Coordinates of N, CA, C and O in Angstrom, one line a residue:
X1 N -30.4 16.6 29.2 CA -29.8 15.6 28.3 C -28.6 16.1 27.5 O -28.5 17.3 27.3
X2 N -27.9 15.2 27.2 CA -26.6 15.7 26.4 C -26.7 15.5 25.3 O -27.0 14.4 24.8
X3 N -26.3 16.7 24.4 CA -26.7 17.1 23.4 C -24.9 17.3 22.3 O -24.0 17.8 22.9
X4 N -24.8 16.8 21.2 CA -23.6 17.3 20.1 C -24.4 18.0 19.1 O -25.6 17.8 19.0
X5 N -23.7 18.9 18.5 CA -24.3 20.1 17.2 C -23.1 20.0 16.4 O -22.2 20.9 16.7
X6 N -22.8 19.3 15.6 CA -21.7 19.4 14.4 C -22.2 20.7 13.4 O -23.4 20.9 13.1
X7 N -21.2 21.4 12.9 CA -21.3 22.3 12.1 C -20.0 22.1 10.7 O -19.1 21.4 10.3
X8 N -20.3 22.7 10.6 CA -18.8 23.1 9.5 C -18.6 22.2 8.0 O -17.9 22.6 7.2
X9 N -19.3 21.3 7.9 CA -19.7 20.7 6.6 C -20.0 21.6 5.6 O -20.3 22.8 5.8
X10 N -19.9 20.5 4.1 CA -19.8 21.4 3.0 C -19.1 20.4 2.0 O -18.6 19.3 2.0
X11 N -19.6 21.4 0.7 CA -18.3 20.9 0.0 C -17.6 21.5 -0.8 O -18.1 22.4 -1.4
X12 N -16.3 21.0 -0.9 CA -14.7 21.3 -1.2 C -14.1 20.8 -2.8 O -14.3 19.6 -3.2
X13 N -13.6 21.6 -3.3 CA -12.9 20.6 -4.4 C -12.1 20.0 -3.7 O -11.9 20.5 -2.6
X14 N -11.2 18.7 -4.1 CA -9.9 18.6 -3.8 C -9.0 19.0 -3.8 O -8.6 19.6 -4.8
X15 N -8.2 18.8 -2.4 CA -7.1 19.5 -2.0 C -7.3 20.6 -1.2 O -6.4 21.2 -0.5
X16 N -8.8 21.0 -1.2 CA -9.1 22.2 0.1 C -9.2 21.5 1.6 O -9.0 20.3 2.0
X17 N -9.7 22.6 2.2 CA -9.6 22.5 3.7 C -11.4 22.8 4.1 O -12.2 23.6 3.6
X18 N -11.7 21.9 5.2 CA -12.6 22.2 5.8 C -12.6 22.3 7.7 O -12.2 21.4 8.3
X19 N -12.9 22.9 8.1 CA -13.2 22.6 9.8 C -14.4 22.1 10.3 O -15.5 22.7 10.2
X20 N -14.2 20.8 10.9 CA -16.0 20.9 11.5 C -15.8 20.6 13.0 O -15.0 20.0 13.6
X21 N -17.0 21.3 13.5 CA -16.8 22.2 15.1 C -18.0 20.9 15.8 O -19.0 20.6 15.1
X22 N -17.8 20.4 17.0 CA -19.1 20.1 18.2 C -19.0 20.6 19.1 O -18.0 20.8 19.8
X23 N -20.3 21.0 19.3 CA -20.5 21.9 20.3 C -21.2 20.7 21.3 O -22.2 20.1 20.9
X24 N -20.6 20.5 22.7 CA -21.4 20.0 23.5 C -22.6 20.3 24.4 O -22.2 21.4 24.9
X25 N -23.4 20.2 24.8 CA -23.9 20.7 25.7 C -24.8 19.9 26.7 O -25.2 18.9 26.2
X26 N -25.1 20.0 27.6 CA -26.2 19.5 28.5 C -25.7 18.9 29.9 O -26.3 18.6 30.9
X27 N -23.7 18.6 29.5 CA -23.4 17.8 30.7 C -22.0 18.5 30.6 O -21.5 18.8 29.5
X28 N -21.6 18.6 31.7 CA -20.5 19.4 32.2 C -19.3 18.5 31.2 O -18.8 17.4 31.3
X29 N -19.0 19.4 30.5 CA -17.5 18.9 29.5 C -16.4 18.1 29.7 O -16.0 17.2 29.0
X30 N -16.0 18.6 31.1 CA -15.0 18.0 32.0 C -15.5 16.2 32.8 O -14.9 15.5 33.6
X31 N -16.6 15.9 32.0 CA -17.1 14.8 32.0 C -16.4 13.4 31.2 O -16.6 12.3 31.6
X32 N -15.7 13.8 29.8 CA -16.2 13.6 29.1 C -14.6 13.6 28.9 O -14.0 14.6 28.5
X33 N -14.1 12.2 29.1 CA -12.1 12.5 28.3 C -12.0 11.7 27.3 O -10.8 11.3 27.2
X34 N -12.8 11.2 26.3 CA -12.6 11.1 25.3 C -13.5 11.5 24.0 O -14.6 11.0 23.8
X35 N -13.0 12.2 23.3 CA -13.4 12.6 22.1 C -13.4 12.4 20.8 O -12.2 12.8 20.4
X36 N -13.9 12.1 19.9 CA -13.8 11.2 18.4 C -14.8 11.9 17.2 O -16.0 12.2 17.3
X37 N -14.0 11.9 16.0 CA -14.6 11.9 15.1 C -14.7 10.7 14.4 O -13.8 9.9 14.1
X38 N -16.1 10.8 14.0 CA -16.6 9.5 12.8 C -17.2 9.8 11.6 O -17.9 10.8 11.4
X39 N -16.6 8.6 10.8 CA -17.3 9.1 9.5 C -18.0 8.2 8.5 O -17.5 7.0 8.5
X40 N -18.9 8.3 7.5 CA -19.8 7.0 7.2 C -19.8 7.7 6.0 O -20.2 8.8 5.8
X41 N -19.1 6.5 5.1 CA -18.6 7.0 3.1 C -19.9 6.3 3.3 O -20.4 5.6 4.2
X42 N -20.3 6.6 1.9 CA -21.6 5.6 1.3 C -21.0 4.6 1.0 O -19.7 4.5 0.8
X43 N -21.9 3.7 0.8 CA -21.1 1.7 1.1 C -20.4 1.1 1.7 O -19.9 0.0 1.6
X44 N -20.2 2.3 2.8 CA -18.5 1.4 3.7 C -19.6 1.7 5.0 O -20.7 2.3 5.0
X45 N -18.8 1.0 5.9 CA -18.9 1.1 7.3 C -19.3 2.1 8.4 O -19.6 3.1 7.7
X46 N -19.4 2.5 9.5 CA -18.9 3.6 9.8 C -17.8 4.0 10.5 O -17.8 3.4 11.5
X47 N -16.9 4.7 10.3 CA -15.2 4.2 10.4 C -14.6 5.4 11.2 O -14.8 6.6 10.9
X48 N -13.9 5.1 12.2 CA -13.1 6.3 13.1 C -12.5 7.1 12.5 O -12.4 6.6 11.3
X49 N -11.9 8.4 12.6 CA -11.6 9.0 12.0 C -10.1 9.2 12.9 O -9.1 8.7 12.5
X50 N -10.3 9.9 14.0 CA -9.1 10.5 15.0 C -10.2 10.5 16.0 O -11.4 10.6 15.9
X51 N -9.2 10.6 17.4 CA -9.9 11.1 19.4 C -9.0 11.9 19.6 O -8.1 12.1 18.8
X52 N -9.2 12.4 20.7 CA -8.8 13.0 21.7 C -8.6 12.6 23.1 O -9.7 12.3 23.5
X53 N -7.9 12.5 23.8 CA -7.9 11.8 25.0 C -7.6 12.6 26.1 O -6.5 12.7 26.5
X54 N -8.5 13.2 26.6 CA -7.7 14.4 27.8 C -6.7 14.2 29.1 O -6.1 15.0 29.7
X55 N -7.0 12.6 29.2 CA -5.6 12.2 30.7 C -4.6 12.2 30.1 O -3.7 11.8 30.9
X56 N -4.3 12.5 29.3 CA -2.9 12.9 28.8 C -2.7 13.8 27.6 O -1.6 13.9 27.0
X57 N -4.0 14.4 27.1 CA -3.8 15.0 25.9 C -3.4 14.9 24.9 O -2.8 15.8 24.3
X58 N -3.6 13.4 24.6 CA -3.1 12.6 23.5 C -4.4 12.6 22.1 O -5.6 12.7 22.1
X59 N -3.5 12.4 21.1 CA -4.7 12.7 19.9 C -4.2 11.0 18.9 O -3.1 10.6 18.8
X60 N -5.3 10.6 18.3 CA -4.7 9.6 17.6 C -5.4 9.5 16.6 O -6.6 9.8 16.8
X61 N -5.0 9.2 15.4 CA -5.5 9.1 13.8 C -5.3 7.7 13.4 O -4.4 6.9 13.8
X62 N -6.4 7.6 12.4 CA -6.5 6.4 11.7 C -5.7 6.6 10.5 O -5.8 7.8 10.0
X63 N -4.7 5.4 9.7 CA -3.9 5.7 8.8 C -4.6 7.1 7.6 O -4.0 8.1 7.1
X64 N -6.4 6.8 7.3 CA -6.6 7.9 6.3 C -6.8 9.1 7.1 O -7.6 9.9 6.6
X65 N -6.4 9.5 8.4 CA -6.6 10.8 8.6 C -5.1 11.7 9.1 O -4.9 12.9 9.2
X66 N -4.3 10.6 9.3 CA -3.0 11.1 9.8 C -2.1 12.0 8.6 O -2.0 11.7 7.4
X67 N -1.7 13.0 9.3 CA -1.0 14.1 8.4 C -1.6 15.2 7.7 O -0.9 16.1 7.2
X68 N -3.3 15.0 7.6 CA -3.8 15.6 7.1 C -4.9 16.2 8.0 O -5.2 17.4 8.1
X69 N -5.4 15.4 8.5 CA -6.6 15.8 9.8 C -5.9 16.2 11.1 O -4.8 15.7 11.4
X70 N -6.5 17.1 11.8 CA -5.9 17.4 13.7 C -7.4 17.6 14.2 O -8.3 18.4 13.8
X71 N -7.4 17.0 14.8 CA -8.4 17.1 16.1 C -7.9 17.2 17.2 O -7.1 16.4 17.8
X72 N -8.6 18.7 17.8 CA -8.6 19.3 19.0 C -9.4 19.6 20.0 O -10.4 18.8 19.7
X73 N -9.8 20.4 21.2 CA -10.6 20.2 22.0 C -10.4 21.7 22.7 O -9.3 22.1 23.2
X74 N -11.8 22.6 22.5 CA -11.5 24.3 23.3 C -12.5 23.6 24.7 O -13.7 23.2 24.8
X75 N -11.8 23.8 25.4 CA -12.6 23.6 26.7 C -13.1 25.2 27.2 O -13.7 25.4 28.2
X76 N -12.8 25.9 26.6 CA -13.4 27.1 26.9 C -15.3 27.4 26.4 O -16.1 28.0 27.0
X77 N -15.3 26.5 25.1 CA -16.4 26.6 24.3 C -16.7 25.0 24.4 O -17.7 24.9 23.7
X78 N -16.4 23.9 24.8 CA -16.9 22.9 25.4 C -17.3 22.1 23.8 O -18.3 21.3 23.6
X79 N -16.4 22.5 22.7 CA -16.5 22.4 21.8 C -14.7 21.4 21.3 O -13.5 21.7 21.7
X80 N -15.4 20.2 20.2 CA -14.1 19.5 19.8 C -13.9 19.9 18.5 O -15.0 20.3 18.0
X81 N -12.5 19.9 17.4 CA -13.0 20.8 16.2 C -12.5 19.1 15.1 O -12.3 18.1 15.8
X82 N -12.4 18.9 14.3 CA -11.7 18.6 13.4 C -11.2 19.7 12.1 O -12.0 20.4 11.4
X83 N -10.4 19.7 12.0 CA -9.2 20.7 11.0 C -8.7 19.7 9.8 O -7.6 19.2 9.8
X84 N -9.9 19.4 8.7 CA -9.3 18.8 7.7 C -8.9 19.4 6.9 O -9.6 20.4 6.7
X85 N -7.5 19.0 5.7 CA -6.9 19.7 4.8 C -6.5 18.5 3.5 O -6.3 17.3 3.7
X86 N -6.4 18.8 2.8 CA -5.9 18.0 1.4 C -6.8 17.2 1.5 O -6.6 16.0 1.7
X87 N -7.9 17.7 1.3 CA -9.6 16.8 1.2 C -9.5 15.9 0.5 O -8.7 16.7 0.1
X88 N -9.5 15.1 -0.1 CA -9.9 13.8 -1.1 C -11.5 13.7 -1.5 O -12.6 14.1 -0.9
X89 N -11.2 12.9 -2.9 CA -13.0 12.7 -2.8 C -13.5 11.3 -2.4 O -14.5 10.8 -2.9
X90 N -12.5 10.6 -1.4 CA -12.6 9.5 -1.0 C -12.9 9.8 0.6 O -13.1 8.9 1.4
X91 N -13.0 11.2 1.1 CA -13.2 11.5 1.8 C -14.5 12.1 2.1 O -14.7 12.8 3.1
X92 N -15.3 11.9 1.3 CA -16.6 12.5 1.1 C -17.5 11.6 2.1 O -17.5 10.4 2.0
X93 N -18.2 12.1 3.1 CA -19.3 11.2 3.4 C -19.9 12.0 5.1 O -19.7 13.2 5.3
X94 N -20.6 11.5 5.8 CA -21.0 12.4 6.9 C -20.3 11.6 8.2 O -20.1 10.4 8.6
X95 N -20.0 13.1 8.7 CA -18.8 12.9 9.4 C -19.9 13.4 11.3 O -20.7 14.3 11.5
X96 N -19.3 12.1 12.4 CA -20.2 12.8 13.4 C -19.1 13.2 14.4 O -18.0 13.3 13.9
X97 N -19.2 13.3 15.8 CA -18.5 13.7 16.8 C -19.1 12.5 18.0 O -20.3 12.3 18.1
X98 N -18.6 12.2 18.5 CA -18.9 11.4 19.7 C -18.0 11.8 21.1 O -17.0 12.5 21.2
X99 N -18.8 11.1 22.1 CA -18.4 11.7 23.3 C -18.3 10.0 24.0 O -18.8 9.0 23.6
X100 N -17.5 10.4 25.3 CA -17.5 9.2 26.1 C -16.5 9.4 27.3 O -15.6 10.2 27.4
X101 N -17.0 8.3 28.3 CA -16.0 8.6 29.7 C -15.1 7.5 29.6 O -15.6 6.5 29.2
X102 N -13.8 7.6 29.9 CA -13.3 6.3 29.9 C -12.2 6.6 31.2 O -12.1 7.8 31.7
X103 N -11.3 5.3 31.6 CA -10.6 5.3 32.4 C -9.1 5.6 32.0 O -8.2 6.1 32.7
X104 N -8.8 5.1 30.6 CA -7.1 5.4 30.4 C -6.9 5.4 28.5 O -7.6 4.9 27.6
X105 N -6.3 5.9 28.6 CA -6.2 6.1 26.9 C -6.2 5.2 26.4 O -6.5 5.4 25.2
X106 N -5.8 3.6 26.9 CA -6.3 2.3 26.4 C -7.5 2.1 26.0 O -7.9 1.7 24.9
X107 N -8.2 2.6 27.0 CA -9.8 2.2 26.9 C -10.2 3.2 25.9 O -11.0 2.8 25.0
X108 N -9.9 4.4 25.9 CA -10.7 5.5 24.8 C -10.1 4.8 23.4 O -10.8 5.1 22.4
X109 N -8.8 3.9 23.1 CA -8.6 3.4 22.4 C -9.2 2.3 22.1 O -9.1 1.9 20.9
X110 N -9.8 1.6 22.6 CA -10.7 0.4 22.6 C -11.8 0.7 22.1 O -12.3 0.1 21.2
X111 N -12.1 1.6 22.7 CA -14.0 2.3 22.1 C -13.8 2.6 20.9 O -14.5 2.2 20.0
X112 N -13.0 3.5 20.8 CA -13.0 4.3 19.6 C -12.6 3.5 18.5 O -12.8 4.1 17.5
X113 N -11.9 2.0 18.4 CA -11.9 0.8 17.4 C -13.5 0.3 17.5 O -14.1 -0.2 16.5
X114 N -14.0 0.4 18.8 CA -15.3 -0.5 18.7 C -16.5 0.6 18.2 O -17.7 0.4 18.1
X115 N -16.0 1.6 17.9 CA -17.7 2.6 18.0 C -18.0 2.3 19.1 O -18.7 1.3 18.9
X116 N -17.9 2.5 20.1 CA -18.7 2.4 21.4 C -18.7 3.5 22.2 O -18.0 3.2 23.2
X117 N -19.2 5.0 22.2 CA -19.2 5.9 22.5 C -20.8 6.0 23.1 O -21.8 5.7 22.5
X118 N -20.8 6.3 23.9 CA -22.4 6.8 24.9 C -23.0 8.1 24.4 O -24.0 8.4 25.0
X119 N -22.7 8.9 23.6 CA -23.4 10.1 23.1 C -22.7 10.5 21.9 O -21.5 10.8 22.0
X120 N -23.6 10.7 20.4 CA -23.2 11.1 19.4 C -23.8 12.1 18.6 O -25.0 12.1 18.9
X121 N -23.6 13.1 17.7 CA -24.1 13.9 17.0 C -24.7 13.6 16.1 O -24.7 12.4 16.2
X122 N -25.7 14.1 14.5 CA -26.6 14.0 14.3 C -25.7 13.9 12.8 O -25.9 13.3 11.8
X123 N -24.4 15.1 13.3 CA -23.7 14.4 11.6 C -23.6 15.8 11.1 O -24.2 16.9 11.4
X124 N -22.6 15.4 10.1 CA -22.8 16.9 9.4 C -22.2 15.9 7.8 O -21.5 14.9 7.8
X125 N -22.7 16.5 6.9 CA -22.1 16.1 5.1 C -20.9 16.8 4.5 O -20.8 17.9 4.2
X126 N -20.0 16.0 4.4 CA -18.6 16.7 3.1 C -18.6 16.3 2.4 O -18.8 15.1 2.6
X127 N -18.4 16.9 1.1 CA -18.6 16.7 -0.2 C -17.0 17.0 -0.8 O -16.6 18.1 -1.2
X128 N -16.4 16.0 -0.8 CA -15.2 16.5 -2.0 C -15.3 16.3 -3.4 O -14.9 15.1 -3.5
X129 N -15.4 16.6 -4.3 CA -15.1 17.2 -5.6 C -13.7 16.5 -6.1 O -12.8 16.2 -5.3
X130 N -13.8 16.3 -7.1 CA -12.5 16.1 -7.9 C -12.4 16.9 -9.0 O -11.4 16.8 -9.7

């Protein structure tokens, strides 16, 4: 079975930096060309964060993560990271990793507006501080 392990949560005053790491496992990596972080504030929704798209190695952000967040992908360690910086405390809430197959960076764009990803992680908590 395919398995996500988010790590790297915590919490930060504002204006710090956090990384949080998924580790995939149970199904061959190279499965799998679209990659996404999500995130669920208390009272809101649960809301995209940024993907990754491997047919072209395209990365895309939602207005609150652009400039500040990069999400990447080590295919060596079958692991996607998020690299957040200038934390907010509006940014506080649990953040997951999702996996999915798709056909063209349209469609991993499609999903990734719909939440519609076929395997997700368990979550990890950030805490920003003011």
């Amino acid at each position: 079975a395919v398995a996500l392990a988010e790590s790297g949560g915590g919490s930060v005053q504002g204006g710090g930096s956090l990384k949080l790491s998924c580790r995939v496992r149970g199904f061959p990596w190279s499965n799998f060309d679209c990659v996404a972080w999500f995130r669920q504030i208390p009272g809101k929704e649960r809301e995209g964060v940024a993907f990754s798209y491997s047919g072209d190695s395209s990365q895309y952000y939602t207005d609150s993560a652009r400039g500040r967040f990069t999400i990447s992908v080590d295919n060596r360690e079958d692991t996607v990271v998020l690299q957040m910086s200038n934390l907010k405390p509006e940014d506080t809430g649990k953040y997951f990793c999702a996996v999915t197959r798709t056909s063209a960076q349209s469609v991993c764009y499609d999903y990734f507006h719909k939440g519609d990803f076929d395997y997700w992680g368990q979550g990890t908590q950030v805490t920003v501080s003011s």
